[in-house]
Amino acid sequence: QMNLVESGGGSVQAGGSLRLSCAASGIQYIGYCMGWFRQPPGKEREGVAGIDSEGRTTYTDSVKGRFTISKDNAKNILYLQMDSLKPEDTSMYYCATYPYGAFGGCGEYKYVESWGQGTLVTVFS
């Protein structure tokens, strides 16, 4: 049974940093991506960053150069380092696993098979 548990959210001033963690168990890695999604208040959930089983990464344009996704395979932990945070980054952040897309790879962010419970990030100006 797949299980994802996020942690590390909180409140931070604009320009600051946070690191999110996602402890994973029961996850299939080959042919799958792990990623971070977010759902700002009143908006749809969107993919933010993804990483495949070989460590290749992808980011949505709004976070490129500011966020870094990584994973510790030995500990089965996924990370999202968030720097230069902006108020518009305020959201619930979710860890997820999903198949590697045929055309866009981890950037397709489709057919999520398992979600974590989410962790709240608030960025104030």
PDB file of C-alpha atoms in Angstrom, residues 66-110:
ATOM      1  CA  ARG A  66      13.765  29.046  -7.179  1.00  0.00           C
ATOM      2  CA  PHE A  67      12.614  25.512  -6.290  1.00  0.00           C
ATOM      3  CA  THR A  68      14.688  22.336  -6.302  1.00  0.00           C
ATOM      4  CA  ILE A  69      13.251  18.835  -6.143  1.00  0.00           C
ATOM      5  CA  SER A  70      15.405  15.961  -4.955  1.00  0.00           C
ATOM      6  CA  LYS A  71      15.087  12.569  -3.344  1.00  0.00           C
ATOM      7  CA  ASP A  72      17.024  10.389  -0.963  1.00  0.00           C
ATOM      8  CA  ASN A  73      16.578   6.893  -2.341  1.00  0.00           C
ATOM      9  CA  ALA A  74      18.101   5.227   0.709  1.00  0.00           C
ATOM     10  CA  LYS A  75      15.613   6.893   3.048  1.00  0.00           C
ATOM     11  CA  ASN A  76      12.687   7.029   0.579  1.00  0.00           C
ATOM     12  CA  ILE A  77      12.243  10.749   1.150  1.00  0.00           C
ATOM     13  CA  LEU A  78      11.316  13.341  -1.460  1.00  0.00           C
ATOM     14  CA  TYR A  79      12.289  16.960  -0.896  1.00  0.00           C
ATOM     15  CA  LEU A  80      11.315  20.333  -2.269  1.00  0.00           C
ATOM     16  CA  GLN A  81      13.713  23.145  -1.458  1.00  0.00           C
ATOM     17  CA  MET A  82      11.896  26.420  -1.956  1.00  0.00           C
ATOM     18  CA  ASP A  83      13.961  29.613  -2.091  1.00  0.00           C
ATOM     19  CA  SER A  84      13.081  33.205  -2.906  1.00  0.00           C
ATOM     20  CA  LEU A  85       9.510  32.522  -1.918  1.00  0.00           C
ATOM     21  CA  LYS A  86       6.780  34.858  -3.111  1.00  0.00           C
ATOM     22  CA  PRO A  87       3.292  35.514  -1.721  1.00  0.00           C
ATOM     23  CA  GLU A  88       1.853  33.784  -4.792  1.00  0.00           C
ATOM     24  CA  ASP A  89       3.564  30.564  -3.672  1.00  0.00           C
ATOM     25  CA  THR A  90       1.094  30.420  -0.778  1.00  0.00           C
ATOM     26  CA  SER A  91      -0.714  27.099  -1.114  1.00  0.00           C
ATOM     27  CA  MET A  92      -1.284  23.613   0.153  1.00  0.00           C
ATOM     28  CA  TYR A  93       1.552  21.483  -1.191  1.00  0.00           C
ATOM     29  CA  TYR A  94       1.053  17.818  -1.914  1.00  0.00           C
ATOM     30  CA  CYS A  95       3.447  14.998  -2.607  1.00  0.00           C
ATOM     31  CA  ALA A  96       2.335  12.496  -5.233  1.00  0.00           C
ATOM     32  CA  THR A  97       3.385   9.613  -7.413  1.00  0.00           C
ATOM     33  CA  TYR A  98       2.289   9.250 -11.043  1.00  0.00           C
ATOM     34  CA  PRO A  99       3.332   7.471 -14.229  1.00  0.00           C
ATOM     35  CA  TYR A 100       6.089   8.820 -16.431  1.00  0.00           C
ATOM     36  CA  GLY A 101       4.329  10.470 -19.370  1.00  0.00           C
ATOM     37  CA  ALA A 102       4.836   9.221 -22.919  1.00  0.00           C
ATOM     38  CA  PHE A 103       5.396  12.719 -24.287  1.00  0.00           C
ATOM     39  CA  GLY A 104       6.179  15.061 -21.428  1.00  0.00           C
ATOM     40  CA  GLY A 105       7.775  12.696 -18.942  1.00  0.00           C
ATOM     41  CA  CYS A 106       7.337  13.852 -15.384  1.00  0.00           C
ATOM     42  CA  GLY A 107       6.136  17.206 -16.673  1.00  0.00           C
ATOM     43  CA  GLU A 108       2.760  15.729 -17.612  1.00  0.00           C
ATOM     44  CA  TYR A 109       1.688  15.460 -13.955  1.00  0.00           C
ATOM     45  CA  LYS A 110      -1.147  13.103 -14.931  1.00  0.00           C
TER      46      LYS A 110
END
